[in-house]
Coordinates of C-alpha atoms in Angstrom, one line a residue:
M1 CA 156.4 48.2 200.1
A2 CA 156.7 46.6 196.7
Y3 CA 153.7 44.5 197.5
R4 CA 151.5 47.6 198.2
V5 CA 152.4 49.1 194.8
L6 CA 151.6 46.0 193.0
G7 CA 148.5 45.7 195.0
R8 CA 147.3 49.1 193.9
A9 CA 148.2 48.5 190.2
G10 CA 146.3 45.3 190.1
P11 CA 142.8 46.7 189.7
A12 CA 144.0 49.4 187.0
Q13 CA 145.2 46.8 184.6
P14 CA 141.8 45.3 183.7
R15 CA 140.4 48.8 183.1
R16 CA 143.3 49.7 180.8
A17 CA 142.8 46.4 179.0
R18 CA 139.1 47.1 178.6
R19 CA 139.9 50.6 177.2
L20 CA 142.4 49.2 174.7
L21 CA 139.9 46.5 173.6
F22 CA 137.1 49.2 173.2
A23 CA 139.4 51.4 171.1
F24 CA 140.5 48.5 169.0
T25 CA 136.9 47.4 168.5
L26 CA 135.8 51.0 167.6
S27 CA 138.7 51.3 165.1
L28 CA 137.8 48.0 163.5
S29 CA 134.1 49.0 163.2
C30 CA 135.1 52.3 161.5
T31 CA 137.5 50.5 159.2
Y32 CA 134.7 48.1 158.3
L33 CA 132.3 50.9 157.7
C34 CA 134.7 52.8 155.4
Y35 CA 135.5 49.6 153.6
S36 CA 131.7 49.0 153.0
L37 CA 131.2 52.4 151.7
L38 CA 134.1 52.1 149.3
C39 CA 133.0 48.7 148.0
C40 CA 129.3 49.6 147.7
C41 CA 129.7 53.0 145.9
D42 CA 131.6 53.7 142.7
D43 CA 133.4 57.0 141.9
L44 CA 130.1 58.5 140.7
G45 CA 128.4 58.0 144.0
Q46 CA 126.2 55.3 142.5
S47 CA 125.2 52.3 144.7
R48 CA 126.1 48.9 143.2
L49 CA 124.1 46.9 145.7
L50 CA 120.8 48.8 145.8
G51 CA 120.7 49.6 142.1
A52 CA 119.6 53.2 142.8
P53 CA 121.5 56.5 142.4
R54 CA 123.1 57.6 145.6
C55 CA 125.0 60.9 145.6
L56 CA 126.6 63.0 148.2
R57 CA 125.0 66.1 149.5
G58 CA 127.2 69.1 148.9
P59 CA 127.7 72.1 151.2
G60 CA 124.5 73.9 152.0
A61 CA 122.5 70.8 151.6
G62 CA 122.4 70.2 155.3
G63 CA 125.2 67.6 155.5
Q64 CA 129.0 67.3 155.5
K65 CA 130.8 66.5 152.3
L66 CA 132.5 63.1 152.7
L67 CA 134.1 62.7 149.3
P68 CA 135.2 66.1 147.9
K69 CA 135.8 64.7 144.4
S70 CA 132.3 63.2 144.0
R71 CA 129.9 65.2 141.7
P72 CA 126.7 66.6 143.1
C73 CA 123.3 64.9 142.5
D74 CA 122.1 64.7 138.9
P75 CA 118.4 64.9 138.1
P76 CA 116.6 61.6 138.1
G77 CA 117.3 59.6 135.0
P78 CA 117.0 56.0 133.7
T79 CA 117.9 53.3 136.2
P80 CA 121.4 52.0 135.4
S81 CA 121.9 48.4 134.4
A82 CA 124.0 45.9 136.2
P83 CA 127.8 46.4 136.2
G84 CA 129.5 45.5 132.9
A85 CA 126.2 45.7 130.9
P86 CA 125.4 48.7 128.6
S87 CA 122.9 51.2 130.2
A88 CA 119.4 51.7 128.7
L89 CA 120.5 55.2 127.5
A90 CA 123.5 53.7 125.7
A91 CA 121.4 51.0 124.2
A92 CA 118.9 53.6 122.9
A93 CA 121.6 55.7 121.4
A94 CA 123.1 52.7 119.6
A95 CA 119.7 51.8 118.2
A96 CA 119.2 55.3 116.9
A97 CA 122.6 55.3 115.4
A98 CA 121.9 52.0 113.6
A99 CA 118.5 53.3 112.3
A100 CA 120.1 56.5 111.0
A101 CA 122.9 54.5 109.3
S102 CA 120.3 52.3 107.5
A103 CA 118.1 55.2 106.4
P104 CA 118.5 56.6 102.9
R105 CA 120.4 59.9 102.7
L106 CA 118.5 62.9 101.2
P107 CA 120.2 65.4 98.9
A108 CA 121.7 68.3 100.7
A109 CA 119.2 70.8 99.1
N110 CA 116.3 68.9 100.7
H111 CA 117.7 69.2 104.3
S112 CA 116.3 72.8 104.5
G113 CA 113.0 74.1 103.5
S114 CA 114.6 77.4 102.5
A115 CA 117.2 75.7 100.3
R116 CA 114.4 73.7 98.6
M117 CA 112.1 76.7 98.1
G118 CA 114.8 79.2 97.4
T119 CA 115.8 82.5 99.1
K120 CA 114.4 86.0 98.9
R121 CA 117.1 88.1 97.3
L122 CA 117.4 91.7 96.1
P123 CA 116.7 91.9 92.4
Q124 CA 119.6 91.4 90.0
A125 CA 117.7 93.1 87.2
L126 CA 115.1 95.9 87.0
I127 CA 112.6 97.0 84.3
V128 CA 112.9 100.7 85.1
G129 CA 110.8 102.3 82.4
V130 CA 109.0 103.7 80.6
K131 CA 105.4 104.1 81.5
K132 CA 103.1 103.0 78.6
G133 CA 106.0 101.7 76.7
G134 CA 105.3 98.0 77.1
T135 CA 106.9 97.2 80.4
R136 CA 104.0 94.9 81.5
A137 CA 104.3 92.9 78.4
V138 CA 108.0 92.4 78.8
L139 CA 107.5 91.4 82.4
E140 CA 104.8 88.8 81.6
F141 CA 106.7 87.4 78.7
I142 CA 110.1 87.1 80.4
R143 CA 108.7 85.5 83.6
V144 CA 107.7 82.5 81.4
H145 CA 111.4 81.6 81.5
P146 CA 112.3 79.0 84.2
D147 CA 115.4 81.0 85.2
V148 CA 113.5 84.2 86.0
R149 CA 111.3 84.9 89.0
A150 CA 109.6 88.3 88.9
L151 CA 107.5 90.3 91.3
G152 CA 104.1 90.8 89.8
T153 CA 103.3 94.2 91.4
E154 CA 105.2 97.4 91.2
P155 CA 106.8 98.1 94.6
H156 CA 107.9 101.7 93.8
F157 CA 110.8 101.2 96.3
F158 CA 113.3 103.5 94.7
D159 CA 110.9 106.4 94.2
R160 CA 108.1 106.3 96.9
N161 CA 109.1 103.7 99.5
Y162 CA 112.9 104.1 99.8
G163 CA 112.6 105.0 103.5
R164 CA 111.3 101.5 104.3
G165 CA 114.7 100.1 103.8
L166 CA 116.3 97.3 101.8
D167 CA 115.0 94.6 104.2
W168 CA 111.5 95.6 103.5
Y169 CA 112.2 95.6 99.7
R170 CA 113.8 92.2 99.9
S171 CA 110.8 90.8 101.8
L172 CA 108.6 91.6 98.8
M173 CA 110.7 89.5 96.4
P174 CA 109.8 86.0 95.2
R175 CA 112.0 83.1 96.4
T176 CA 114.6 82.1 93.9
L177 CA 117.2 79.4 93.6
E178 CA 120.9 80.2 93.0
S179 CA 120.4 79.6 89.3
Q180 CA 117.5 82.0 89.0
I181 CA 117.3 85.8 88.5
T182 CA 115.1 88.0 90.6
L183 CA 113.3 90.7 88.6
E184 CA 111.0 93.6 89.4
K185 CA 109.3 96.3 87.3
T186 CA 108.5 99.9 88.2
P187 CA 108.3 102.2 85.1
S188 CA 108.5 105.4 87.1
Y189 CA 112.1 104.7 88.1
F190 CA 113.3 106.0 84.8
V191 CA 112.1 109.6 85.4
T192 CA 112.9 109.6 89.1
Q193 CA 116.0 111.7 89.7
E194 CA 117.2 109.8 92.8
A195 CA 116.5 106.3 91.4
P196 CA 119.9 105.8 89.6
R197 CA 121.9 106.6 92.7
R198 CA 119.8 104.5 95.0
I199 CA 119.9 101.5 92.7
F200 CA 123.6 101.9 92.3
N201 CA 124.0 101.9 96.1
M202 CA 122.0 98.7 96.3
S203 CA 124.2 97.0 93.7
R204 CA 126.4 98.6 91.0
D205 CA 126.0 95.3 89.0
T206 CA 122.2 95.6 88.6
K207 CA 121.0 95.1 85.0
L208 CA 118.5 97.7 83.8
I209 CA 115.9 97.2 81.1
V210 CA 114.2 100.3 79.5
V211 CA 111.2 99.7 77.2
V212 CA 110.8 102.8 74.9
R213 CA 108.2 103.8 72.4
N214 CA 107.5 106.6 70.0
P215 CA 107.2 109.5 72.6
V216 CA 104.1 111.0 70.8
T217 CA 102.3 107.7 70.8
R218 CA 103.3 107.0 74.3
A219 CA 102.0 110.4 75.5
I220 CA 98.6 109.7 73.8
S221 CA 98.4 106.3 75.4
D222 CA 99.3 107.9 78.8
Y223 CA 96.5 110.4 78.3
T224 CA 94.0 107.7 77.3
Q225 CA 94.7 105.8 80.4
T226 CA 94.3 108.9 82.6
L227 CA 91.1 109.8 80.8
S228 CA 89.5 106.4 81.6
K229 CA 90.0 107.1 85.3
K230 CA 89.3 110.9 85.2
P231 CA 86.8 111.7 82.5
D232 CA 86.7 115.4 83.4
I233 CA 90.4 116.2 82.7
P234 CA 91.2 118.9 80.0
T235 CA 91.8 117.9 76.4
F236 CA 95.1 116.4 75.2
E237 CA 95.8 119.5 73.3
G238 CA 95.1 121.7 76.2
L239 CA 97.5 119.8 78.4
S240 CA 100.3 119.4 75.8
F241 CA 100.8 123.1 75.1
R242 CA 101.3 126.3 77.0
N243 CA 100.7 128.2 73.8
R244 CA 99.8 126.1 70.8
T245 CA 99.9 129.0 68.4
L246 CA 103.6 129.7 69.3
G247 CA 104.3 126.0 69.5
Q248 CA 105.3 126.1 73.2
V249 CA 105.0 122.6 74.6
D250 CA 104.3 122.2 78.3
V251 CA 107.2 120.1 79.5
S252 CA 105.8 120.2 83.1
W253 CA 103.1 117.8 82.1
S254 CA 104.4 114.3 82.9
A255 CA 102.9 112.7 79.8
I256 CA 105.1 115.0 77.7
R257 CA 108.2 115.0 79.9
I258 CA 108.5 111.2 80.1
G259 CA 109.1 111.0 76.4
M260 CA 112.2 113.2 76.6
Y261 CA 114.3 110.0 76.9
A262 CA 117.7 111.5 76.2
L263 CA 117.3 113.9 79.1
H264 CA 116.4 111.2 81.6
L265 CA 119.1 108.8 80.3
E266 CA 121.8 111.3 81.4
S267 CA 121.0 110.7 85.0
W268 CA 121.5 106.9 84.6
L269 CA 124.7 107.2 82.7
R270 CA 126.3 109.0 85.7
Y271 CA 126.1 105.7 87.6
F272 CA 125.8 102.8 85.1
P273 CA 127.7 102.1 81.9
L274 CA 125.6 101.9 78.7
A275 CA 126.5 98.2 78.4
Q276 CA 124.5 97.6 81.6
I277 CA 121.3 99.1 80.2
H278 CA 119.2 97.3 77.6
F279 CA 116.6 99.1 75.5
V280 CA 113.5 97.3 74.2
S281 CA 111.5 98.7 71.3
G282 CA 107.9 98.9 72.2
E283 CA 107.0 98.8 68.5
R284 CA 109.0 95.7 67.8
L285 CA 107.6 94.1 70.9
I286 CA 104.3 94.0 69.0
T287 CA 105.5 93.0 65.6
D288 CA 108.3 90.6 66.7
P289 CA 107.9 89.7 70.4
A290 CA 110.1 86.6 70.1
G291 CA 112.9 88.7 68.6
E292 CA 112.8 91.3 71.3
L293 CA 112.6 88.7 74.1
G294 CA 115.5 86.8 72.6
R295 CA 117.6 89.9 73.0
V296 CA 116.4 90.4 76.6
Q297 CA 117.4 86.9 77.4
D298 CA 120.8 87.4 75.9
F299 CA 121.2 90.6 78.0
L300 CA 120.3 88.7 81.2
G301 CA 122.7 86.0 80.3
I302 CA 120.1 83.2 80.2
K303 CA 119.3 80.6 77.6
R304 CA 116.9 81.5 74.8
F305 CA 114.0 79.6 76.1
I306 CA 111.2 81.9 75.0
T307 CA 110.7 81.7 71.2
D308 CA 108.1 82.1 68.5
K309 CA 106.2 79.0 69.8
H310 CA 105.2 81.0 72.9
F311 CA 103.3 83.7 71.1
Y312 CA 100.2 84.2 69.0
F313 CA 98.8 87.5 67.7
N314 CA 95.4 88.6 69.2
K315 CA 93.6 90.5 66.5
T316 CA 91.0 91.9 68.9
K317 CA 93.6 93.5 71.2
G318 CA 96.1 94.1 68.4
F319 CA 98.8 92.7 70.6
P320 CA 100.7 89.4 71.0
C321 CA 99.6 87.0 73.7
L322 CA 101.2 84.0 75.3
R323 CA 100.1 80.6 74.1
K324 CA 98.7 77.9 76.3
T325 CA 101.4 75.9 78.2
E326 CA 101.5 72.8 80.3
S327 CA 101.1 74.9 83.4
S328 CA 98.3 77.1 82.0
L329 CA 95.0 75.8 80.7
L330 CA 94.2 79.0 78.8
P331 CA 96.3 81.4 76.7
R332 CA 97.5 84.5 78.6
C333 CA 96.8 88.0 77.3
L334 CA 97.4 91.3 79.1
G335 CA 94.6 92.9 81.0
K336 CA 91.8 95.1 79.7
S337 CA 93.9 98.3 80.2
K338 CA 96.4 97.0 77.6
G339 CA 95.7 97.5 73.9
R340 CA 93.1 100.1 74.7
T341 CA 91.9 102.2 71.8
H342 CA 93.5 105.6 71.8
V343 CA 91.5 108.9 71.7
Q344 CA 91.5 110.7 68.4
I345 CA 94.0 113.6 68.3
D346 CA 94.2 116.4 65.8
P347 CA 97.0 115.4 63.2
E348 CA 98.4 118.9 63.4
V349 CA 98.9 118.5 67.2
I350 CA 100.7 115.2 66.5
D351 CA 103.0 116.9 63.9
Q352 CA 103.9 119.7 66.4
L353 CA 104.8 117.2 69.0
R354 CA 106.9 115.2 66.6
E355 CA 108.9 118.4 65.8
F356 CA 109.3 119.0 69.5
Y357 CA 110.6 115.5 70.2
R358 CA 112.9 115.3 67.1
P359 CA 116.1 116.7 68.7
Y360 CA 115.6 114.6 71.8
N361 CA 115.0 111.5 69.7
I362 CA 118.2 112.0 67.6
K363 CA 120.3 112.5 70.7
F364 CA 118.8 109.4 72.2
Y365 CA 119.6 107.3 69.1
E366 CA 123.2 108.6 69.1
T367 CA 123.6 107.8 72.8
V368 CA 122.3 104.3 72.7
G369 CA 123.5 103.4 69.2
Q370 CA 120.1 102.4 67.9
D371 CA 117.7 104.1 65.4
F372 CA 114.1 103.4 66.6
R373 CA 112.7 105.2 63.5
W374 CA 110.1 107.3 65.2
E375 CA 110.2 110.1 62.6

């Protein structure tokens, strides 16, 4: 009985032994395979033996993720160097750093084109008036100063183009450095009712320059300019009076109304203190340009750079001109429209207009604290 049991078990033992041997061999093969993978690939999935990047395909790439902590494939890059040696990318970075360290450093202002050339800023000072008073002369003279950059044309922003916005206005300005003043001139601002409030809303610190002139002379100059463009306009006398016999001056005519300085100044003093407004004498600008420009420079808070050496008197134009400088091969005089010969006006008309302006002039003198001696 015992013999039969042993006899049946005999053939099963070799089969079991073969199965155990097969399992052991399979386990050993798997172990070797895993060991090979771990030895050949670092934690970045990079083959050390083949020298080429090998990464694991993530889910959705058609394969099973074997090492969950490994990163997905990166785009192809420089072939890495042997273990322990710096990569080509690291070597290039080191070389660039060394080159940068050896290169000379530029001043901070030269690092940016805008810093070197300046920035467009809203003006800190405005020549607001008056028409035919000498505003162009003041602009051309003051822009000789290295600390002043001025817009050459009249933008008419605060009277005609206010709807375009401050960004548009700023875009017109010249580039200035931090040490420079941006300046623009539009003489019609002085008689524009909305201009003081609009300028105040831009900046309550804006400095204002007003160039004034004998209002009768200014009106004749204004008429002479208009006549050169429109030869068929009525006479000066006809435009100045509603009824000359009764001495009724037509204040609706702009050439007359502009000269009522005290009336217009009231609008500005509602928003700006008198200390923030500088008045230039159009008459002294002709006889003593350096003196008038010296006071303008003081008002703007800049050094007195413009002096007598910058001017000479042009007998033909009856007006001072700028001398030749290092940056200009020729002397600079104002255009043909400046210094134009005035039309002849009846002296009685002039006397009547002087009487009309007298109370306005006196009030203006008292307000600004200067006697311009127009009587």
